């Protein structure tokens, strides 16, 4: 039972353009959503989060959008940079601190 | 400001053995969670410790146990190792159960290989 889904295993974007990573969830009890970035041989690094009372949160080049009716969130990276190349995980929690992760999307930013 | 530290970084064991992994949380954090990440998958929640007690547990057998010490550091113990226990084990820390919507911060993990 995959409660958090990232249906695109990989994404390739040109440097300077926008990267859009998507995530869907099934559990309506989730009220806090996070994005993590992971480089090889390192642990996940927290990027940005959003509470279910908001529909948008922005931090520099990173913006997360939440559509509760569609149970969908997305991460926008503008402009994309080669250093953004990594695996991105979407995670969700609801009422407890336990995080449920998606399977990740590998982003490659090329020159 | 030290982040989450885990030891060892790599470990090789054989089936049936027992293993202990260690974690020191980020400075100021008092809650520690453990996750297992298999190849090609997202991290799966094992359990969480707060005030030296297991507060939440994921869908893992009793072979997986843990401990939290008064200084908030934690250990993950796995008994009777199986080949399927080969994975990256991640520790995450966060700021208290009474602070809602706080992100968990991860260490770099321990890569466990079972032969």
PDB file of C-alpha atoms in Angstrom:
ATOM      1  CA  UNK A   1       0.000   0.000   0.000  1.00  0.00           C
ATOM      2  CA  UNK A   2       2.000   2.957  -1.332  1.00  0.00           C
ATOM      3  CA  UNK A   3       0.507   5.981   0.432  1.00  0.00           C
ATOM      4  CA  UNK A   4       2.975   8.418  -1.156  1.00  0.00           C
ATOM      5  CA  UNK A   5       3.747   8.042  -4.838  1.00  0.00           C
ATOM      6  CA  UNK A   6       6.309   9.635  -7.097  1.00  0.00           C
ATOM      7  CA  UNK A   7       5.373   8.306 -10.502  1.00  0.00           C
ATOM      8  CA  UNK A   8       8.323   9.738 -12.415  1.00  0.00           C
ATOM      9  CA  UNK A   9      11.505   7.823 -11.603  1.00  0.00           C
ATOM     10  CA  UNK A  10      13.624  10.328 -13.477  1.00  0.00           C
ATOM     11  CA  UNK A  11      13.586  13.843 -14.923  1.00  0.00           C
ATOM     12  CA  UNK A  12      16.102  15.617 -17.140  1.00  0.00           C
ATOM     13  CA  UNK A  13      16.130  19.433 -17.351  1.00  0.00           C
ATOM     14  CA  UNK A  14      18.398  21.974 -18.978  1.00  0.00           C
ATOM     15  CA  UNK A  15      20.331  24.346 -16.725  1.00  0.00           C
ATOM     16  CA  UNK A  16      18.413  27.589 -16.141  1.00  0.00           C
ATOM     17  CA  UNK A  17      15.002  26.076 -16.868  1.00  0.00           C
ATOM     18  CA  UNK A  18      12.335  25.065 -14.374  1.00  0.00           C
ATOM     19  CA  UNK A  19      12.311  21.608 -12.777  1.00  0.00           C
ATOM     20  CA  UNK A  20       8.923  20.332 -11.612  1.00  0.00           C
ATOM     21  CA  UNK A  21       8.795  17.237  -9.438  1.00  0.00           C
ATOM     22  CA  UNK A  22       5.440  15.701  -8.590  1.00  0.00           C
ATOM     23  CA  UNK A  23       4.072  13.670  -5.715  1.00  0.00           C
ATOM     24  CA  UNK A  24       0.643  12.142  -5.025  1.00  0.00           C
ATOM     25  CA  UNK A  25      -0.714  10.823  -1.749  1.00  0.00           C
ATOM     26  CA  UNK A  26      -3.736   8.773  -0.773  1.00  0.00           C
ATOM     27  CA  UNK A  27      -4.128   9.332   2.978  1.00  0.00           C
ATOM     28  CA  UNK A  28      -6.311  12.365   3.728  1.00  0.00           C
ATOM     29  CA  UNK A  29      -4.975  12.384   7.323  1.00  0.00           C
ATOM     30  CA  UNK A  30      -1.587  13.644   6.127  1.00  0.00           C
ATOM     31  CA  UNK A  31      -1.148  17.259   7.240  1.00  0.00           C
ATOM     32  CA  UNK A  32       2.554  17.961   6.787  1.00  0.00           C
ATOM     33  CA  UNK A  33       4.590  17.416   3.647  1.00  0.00           C
ATOM     34  CA  UNK A  34       8.326  17.633   3.048  1.00  0.00           C
ATOM     35  CA  UNK A  35      10.840  17.414   0.229  1.00  0.00           C
ATOM     36  CA  UNK A  36      14.304  15.956   0.714  1.00  0.00           C
ATOM     37  CA  UNK A  37      17.269  15.855  -1.655  1.00  0.00           C
ATOM     38  CA  UNK A  38      19.708  12.955  -1.586  1.00  0.00           C
ATOM     39  CA  UNK A  39      23.179  12.727  -3.105  1.00  0.00           C
ATOM     40  CA  UNK A  40      24.924   9.340  -3.400  1.00  0.00           C
ATOM     41  CA  UNK A  41      26.617   8.218  -0.173  1.00  0.00           C
ATOM     42  CA  UNK A  42      24.864  10.941   1.840  1.00  0.00           C
ATOM     43  CA  UNK A  43      21.710  11.035   3.901  1.00  0.00           C
ATOM     44  CA  UNK A  44      18.589  12.897   2.760  1.00  0.00           C
ATOM     45  CA  UNK A  45      18.878  16.671   3.180  1.00  0.00           C
ATOM     46  CA  UNK A  46      15.751  18.616   4.136  1.00  0.00           C
ATOM     47  CA  UNK A  47      14.768  21.148   1.448  1.00  0.00           C
ATOM     48  CA  UNK A  48      11.357  22.600   2.130  1.00  0.00           C
ATOM     49  CA  UNK A  49       8.069  21.704   3.798  1.00  0.00           C
ATOM     50  CA  UNK A  50       4.440  22.752   3.774  1.00  0.00           C
ATOM     51  CA  UNK A  51       1.604  22.427   6.245  1.00  0.00           C
ATOM     52  CA  UNK A  52      -1.844  21.447   5.014  1.00  0.00           C
ATOM     53  CA  UNK A  53      -3.208  24.849   6.039  1.00  0.00           C
ATOM     54  CA  UNK A  54      -1.183  26.423   3.213  1.00  0.00           C
ATOM     55  CA  UNK A  55      -1.161  25.861  -0.518  1.00  0.00           C
ATOM     56  CA  UNK A  56       2.250  27.340  -1.294  1.00  0.00           C
ATOM     57  CA  UNK A  57       5.588  27.758   0.447  1.00  0.00           C
ATOM     58  CA  UNK A  58       8.647  29.394  -1.054  1.00  0.00           C
ATOM     59  CA  UNK A  59      12.322  29.362  -0.088  1.00  0.00           C
ATOM     60  CA  UNK A  60      14.699  30.912  -2.576  1.00  0.00           C
ATOM     61  CA  UNK A  61      14.717  28.872  -5.786  1.00  0.00           C
ATOM     62  CA  UNK A  62      12.432  26.221  -4.270  1.00  0.00           C
ATOM     63  CA  UNK A  63       8.644  26.420  -4.131  1.00  0.00           C
ATOM     64  CA  UNK A  64       6.271  23.709  -2.980  1.00  0.00           C
ATOM     65  CA  UNK A  65       2.616  23.715  -4.038  1.00  0.00           C
ATOM     66  CA  UNK A  66      -0.078  21.676  -2.290  1.00  0.00           C
ATOM     67  CA  UNK A  67      -3.429  20.788  -3.841  1.00  0.00           C
ATOM     68  CA  UNK A  68      -5.384  19.070  -1.074  1.00  0.00           C
ATOM     69  CA  UNK A  69      -8.445  18.305  -3.163  1.00  0.00           C
ATOM     70  CA  UNK A  70      -6.291  16.445  -5.689  1.00  0.00           C
ATOM     71  CA  UNK A  71      -3.984  15.041  -2.974  1.00  0.00           C
ATOM     72  CA  UNK A  72      -1.064  16.295  -5.004  1.00  0.00           C
ATOM     73  CA  UNK A  73       2.037  18.318  -4.286  1.00  0.00           C
ATOM     74  CA  UNK A  74       4.829  19.538  -6.484  1.00  0.00           C
ATOM     75  CA  UNK A  75       8.295  21.005  -6.048  1.00  0.00           C
ATOM     76  CA  UNK A  76       9.406  23.727  -8.440  1.00  0.00           C
ATOM     77  CA  UNK A  77      13.088  24.602  -8.792  1.00  0.00           C
ATOM     78  CA  UNK A  78      13.786  27.826 -10.683  1.00  0.00           C
ATOM     79  CA  UNK A  79      16.323  28.267 -12.160  1.00  0.00           C
ATOM     80  CA  UNK A  80      17.695  24.733 -12.164  1.00  0.00           C
ATOM     81  CA  UNK A  81      21.438  24.346 -11.603  1.00  0.00           C
ATOM     82  CA  UNK A  82      23.796  21.396 -12.215  1.00  0.00           C
ATOM     83  CA  UNK A  83      24.266  21.084  -8.435  1.00  0.00           C
ATOM     84  CA  UNK A  84      20.566  20.297  -8.142  1.00  0.00           C
ATOM     85  CA  UNK A  85      21.180  16.923  -9.781  1.00  0.00           C
ATOM     86  CA  UNK A  86      20.184  14.395  -7.107  1.00  0.00           C
ATOM     87  CA  UNK A  87      17.353  12.098  -6.049  1.00  0.00           C
ATOM     88  CA  UNK A  88      14.369  13.974  -4.612  1.00  0.00           C
ATOM     89  CA  UNK A  89      12.041  12.341  -2.097  1.00  0.00           C
ATOM     90  CA  UNK A  90       8.594  13.509  -1.162  1.00  0.00           C
ATOM     91  CA  UNK A  91       7.479  12.630   2.401  1.00  0.00           C
ATOM     92  CA  UNK A  92       4.285  13.065   4.399  1.00  0.00           C
ATOM     93  CA  UNK A  93       3.136  12.752   7.993  1.00  0.00           C
ATOM     94  CA  UNK A  94      -0.198  13.012   9.760  1.00  0.00           C
ATOM     95  CA  UNK A  95      -0.744  13.426  13.480  1.00  0.00           C
ATOM     96  CA  UNK A  96       2.471  11.616  14.338  1.00  0.00           C
ATOM     97  CA  UNK A  97       6.130  12.198  13.545  1.00  0.00           C
ATOM     98  CA  UNK A  98       6.411   9.098  11.365  1.00  0.00           C
ATOM     99  CA  UNK A  99       7.371  10.060   7.809  1.00  0.00           C
ATOM    100  CA  UNK A 100       6.031   8.137   4.814  1.00  0.00           C
ATOM    101  CA  UNK A 101       8.317   8.499   1.799  1.00  0.00           C
ATOM    102  CA  UNK A 102       7.802   8.148  -1.924  1.00  0.00           C
ATOM    103  CA  UNK A 103      10.238   6.135  -4.028  1.00  0.00           C
ATOM    104  CA  UNK A 104      12.091   9.191  -5.285  1.00  0.00           C
ATOM    105  CA  UNK A 105      12.692  11.015  -8.576  1.00  0.00           C
ATOM    106  CA  UNK A 106      16.192  11.290  -9.985  1.00  0.00           C
ATOM    107  CA  UNK A 107      16.722  14.806 -11.354  1.00  0.00           C
ATOM    108  CA  UNK A 108      19.513  15.477 -13.819  1.00  0.00           C
ATOM    109  CA  UNK A 109      20.289  19.078 -14.778  1.00  0.00           C
ATOM    110  CA  UNK A 110      22.424  19.299 -17.898  1.00  0.00           C
ATOM    111  CA  UNK A 111      24.313  22.350 -19.283  1.00  0.00           C
TER     112      UNK A 111
ATOM    113  CA  UNK B   1      26.724  22.969  14.997  1.00  0.00           C
ATOM    114  CA  UNK B   2      27.096  19.209  14.535  1.00  0.00           C
ATOM    115  CA  UNK B   3      24.431  17.513  12.507  1.00  0.00           C
ATOM    116  CA  UNK B   4      23.221  13.952  12.924  1.00  0.00           C
ATOM    117  CA  UNK B   5      26.131  11.517  13.116  1.00  0.00           C
ATOM    118  CA  UNK B   6      25.950   7.769  12.597  1.00  0.00           C
ATOM    119  CA  UNK B   7      28.468   4.983  13.107  1.00  0.00           C
ATOM    120  CA  UNK B   8      29.762   2.889  11.583  1.00  0.00           C
ATOM    121  CA  UNK B   9      29.451   4.028   7.953  1.00  0.00           C
ATOM    122  CA  UNK B  10      29.709   0.490   6.580  1.00  0.00           C
ATOM    123  CA  UNK B  11      29.259  -2.931   8.124  1.00  0.00           C
ATOM    124  CA  UNK B  12      29.418  -6.484   6.777  1.00  0.00           C
ATOM    125  CA  UNK B  13      27.760  -9.302   8.712  1.00  0.00           C
ATOM    126  CA  UNK B  14      26.690 -12.877   8.030  1.00  0.00           C
ATOM    127  CA  UNK B  15      23.230 -14.390   8.389  1.00  0.00           C
ATOM    128  CA  UNK B  16      22.204 -15.090  11.966  1.00  0.00           C
ATOM    129  CA  UNK B  17      24.530 -12.533  13.511  1.00  0.00           C
ATOM    130  CA  UNK B  18      23.494  -9.493  15.515  1.00  0.00           C
ATOM    131  CA  UNK B  19      24.346  -5.853  14.810  1.00  0.00           C
ATOM    132  CA  UNK B  20      24.236  -2.540  16.693  1.00  0.00           C
ATOM    133  CA  UNK B  21      24.127   0.802  14.894  1.00  0.00           C
ATOM    134  CA  UNK B  22      24.624   4.109  16.662  1.00  0.00           C
ATOM    135  CA  UNK B  23      23.289   7.630  16.215  1.00  0.00           C
ATOM    136  CA  UNK B  24      23.924  11.022  17.809  1.00  0.00           C
ATOM    137  CA  UNK B  25      21.184  13.567  17.126  1.00  0.00           C
ATOM    138  CA  UNK B  26      21.629  17.121  15.927  1.00  0.00           C
ATOM    139  CA  UNK B  27      22.421  19.523  18.740  1.00  0.00           C
ATOM    140  CA  UNK B  28      19.220  20.602  20.497  1.00  0.00           C
ATOM    141  CA  UNK B  29      17.150  17.696  19.189  1.00  0.00           C
ATOM    142  CA  UNK B  30      15.639  15.154  21.580  1.00  0.00           C
ATOM    143  CA  UNK B  31      13.716  12.800  19.303  1.00  0.00           C
ATOM    144  CA  UNK B  32      15.362  10.108  17.201  1.00  0.00           C
ATOM    145  CA  UNK B  33      13.764   8.063  14.424  1.00  0.00           C
ATOM    146  CA  UNK B  34      15.252   5.149  12.498  1.00  0.00           C
ATOM    147  CA  UNK B  35      14.549   4.274   8.863  1.00  0.00           C
ATOM    148  CA  UNK B  36      15.570   1.454   6.545  1.00  0.00           C
ATOM    149  CA  UNK B  37      16.207   2.269   2.899  1.00  0.00           C
ATOM    150  CA  UNK B  38      16.433  -0.614   0.458  1.00  0.00           C
ATOM    151  CA  UNK B  39      17.969  -0.104  -2.968  1.00  0.00           C
ATOM    152  CA  UNK B  40      15.692   1.896  -5.259  1.00  0.00           C
ATOM    153  CA  UNK B  41      13.144   2.595  -2.518  1.00  0.00           C
ATOM    154  CA  UNK B  42      12.318   5.442  -0.200  1.00  0.00           C
ATOM    155  CA  UNK B  43      13.188   5.195   3.511  1.00  0.00           C
ATOM    156  CA  UNK B  44      10.821   3.012   5.572  1.00  0.00           C
ATOM    157  CA  UNK B  45      10.063   3.998   9.178  1.00  0.00           C
ATOM    158  CA  UNK B  46      11.293   1.505  11.786  1.00  0.00           C
ATOM    159  CA  UNK B  47      10.629   3.264  15.110  1.00  0.00           C
ATOM    160  CA  UNK B  48      10.993   6.505  17.041  1.00  0.00           C
ATOM    161  CA  UNK B  49      12.417   7.252  20.482  1.00  0.00           C
ATOM    162  CA  UNK B  50      11.585  10.132  22.768  1.00  0.00           C
ATOM    163  CA  UNK B  51      12.339  10.441  26.487  1.00  0.00           C
ATOM    164  CA  UNK B  52      14.171   7.115  26.297  1.00  0.00           C
ATOM    165  CA  UNK B  53      11.032   5.238  25.239  1.00  0.00           C
ATOM    166  CA  UNK B  54       9.848   3.781  21.946  1.00  0.00           C
ATOM    167  CA  UNK B  55       6.907   6.002  20.975  1.00  0.00           C
ATOM    168  CA  UNK B  56       5.971   4.761  17.517  1.00  0.00           C
ATOM    169  CA  UNK B  57       6.824   1.653  15.544  1.00  0.00           C
ATOM    170  CA  UNK B  58       6.575   0.793  11.873  1.00  0.00           C
ATOM    171  CA  UNK B  59       5.923  -2.604  10.326  1.00  0.00           C
ATOM    172  CA  UNK B  60       9.172  -4.291  11.389  1.00  0.00           C
ATOM    173  CA  UNK B  61       9.583  -7.548  13.356  1.00  0.00           C
ATOM    174  CA  UNK B  62      10.728  -7.756  16.961  1.00  0.00           C
ATOM    175  CA  UNK B  63      14.228  -8.622  15.737  1.00  0.00           C
ATOM    176  CA  UNK B  64      14.562  -4.856  15.364  1.00  0.00           C
ATOM    177  CA  UNK B  65      14.935  -3.114  18.712  1.00  0.00           C
ATOM    178  CA  UNK B  66      16.376   0.117  19.943  1.00  0.00           C
ATOM    179  CA  UNK B  67      17.378   2.249  22.831  1.00  0.00           C
ATOM    180  CA  UNK B  68      17.712   5.936  23.623  1.00  0.00           C
ATOM    181  CA  UNK B  69      20.156   7.224  26.206  1.00  0.00           C
ATOM    182  CA  UNK B  70      19.804  10.214  28.569  1.00  0.00           C
ATOM    183  CA  UNK B  71      21.988  12.308  26.207  1.00  0.00           C
ATOM    184  CA  UNK B  72      19.406  11.597  23.437  1.00  0.00           C
ATOM    185  CA  UNK B  73      21.751   9.378  21.411  1.00  0.00           C
ATOM    186  CA  UNK B  74      20.276   6.122  20.185  1.00  0.00           C
ATOM    187  CA  UNK B  75      21.104   2.601  19.112  1.00  0.00           C
ATOM    188  CA  UNK B  76      19.388   0.284  16.654  1.00  0.00           C
ATOM    189  CA  UNK B  77      19.848  -3.437  17.256  1.00  0.00           C
ATOM    190  CA  UNK B  78      18.981  -6.146  14.768  1.00  0.00           C
ATOM    191  CA  UNK B  79      19.102  -9.813  15.818  1.00  0.00           C
ATOM    192  CA  UNK B  80      19.193 -12.978  13.712  1.00  0.00           C
ATOM    193  CA  UNK B  81      20.195 -11.090  10.575  1.00  0.00           C
ATOM    194  CA  UNK B  82      18.630 -12.106   7.273  1.00  0.00           C
ATOM    195  CA  UNK B  83      19.859 -11.443   3.751  1.00  0.00           C
ATOM    196  CA  UNK B  84      16.887  -9.105   3.331  1.00  0.00           C
ATOM    197  CA  UNK B  85      18.186  -6.865   6.113  1.00  0.00           C
ATOM    198  CA  UNK B  86      20.863  -5.581   3.740  1.00  0.00           C
ATOM    199  CA  UNK B  87      20.066  -1.882   3.373  1.00  0.00           C
ATOM    200  CA  UNK B  88      21.031   1.659   4.275  1.00  0.00           C
ATOM    201  CA  UNK B  89      19.944   2.432   7.829  1.00  0.00           C
ATOM    202  CA  UNK B  90      19.202   6.094   8.422  1.00  0.00           C
ATOM    203  CA  UNK B  91      18.845   7.944  11.684  1.00  0.00           C
ATOM    204  CA  UNK B  92      16.880  11.188  11.849  1.00  0.00           C
ATOM    205  CA  UNK B  93      16.495  13.642  14.686  1.00  0.00           C
ATOM    206  CA  UNK B  94      13.910  16.307  15.368  1.00  0.00           C
ATOM    207  CA  UNK B  95      12.885  18.813  17.980  1.00  0.00           C
ATOM    208  CA  UNK B  96      10.491  17.235  20.426  1.00  0.00           C
ATOM    209  CA  UNK B  97       7.073  15.751  20.101  1.00  0.00           C
ATOM    210  CA  UNK B  98       5.466  18.928  21.424  1.00  0.00           C
ATOM    211  CA  UNK B  99       6.753  21.001  18.532  1.00  0.00           C
ATOM    212  CA  UNK B 100       4.456  20.199  15.656  1.00  0.00           C
ATOM    213  CA  UNK B 101       5.512  20.226  12.031  1.00  0.00           C
ATOM    214  CA  UNK B 102       9.245  20.210  12.573  1.00  0.00           C
ATOM    215  CA  UNK B 103      11.395  18.616   9.850  1.00  0.00           C
ATOM    216  CA  UNK B 104      13.493  15.589  10.639  1.00  0.00           C
ATOM    217  CA  UNK B 105      17.200  15.890   9.859  1.00  0.00           C
ATOM    218  CA  UNK B 106      19.051  12.816   8.656  1.00  0.00           C
ATOM    219  CA  UNK B 107      22.516  11.412   9.122  1.00  0.00           C
ATOM    220  CA  UNK B 108      24.480   9.858   6.263  1.00  0.00           C
ATOM    221  CA  UNK B 109      23.448   6.358   7.278  1.00  0.00           C
ATOM    222  CA  UNK B 110      25.074   2.996   7.911  1.00  0.00           C
ATOM    223  CA  UNK B 111      25.344   0.687   4.921  1.00  0.00           C
ATOM    224  CA  UNK B 112      24.713  -2.857   6.221  1.00  0.00           C
ATOM    225  CA  UNK B 113      25.562  -5.810   3.994  1.00  0.00           C
ATOM    226  CA  UNK B 114      24.564  -9.351   4.954  1.00  0.00           C
ATOM    227  CA  UNK B 115      26.497 -12.237   3.382  1.00  0.00           C
TER     228      UNK B 115
END
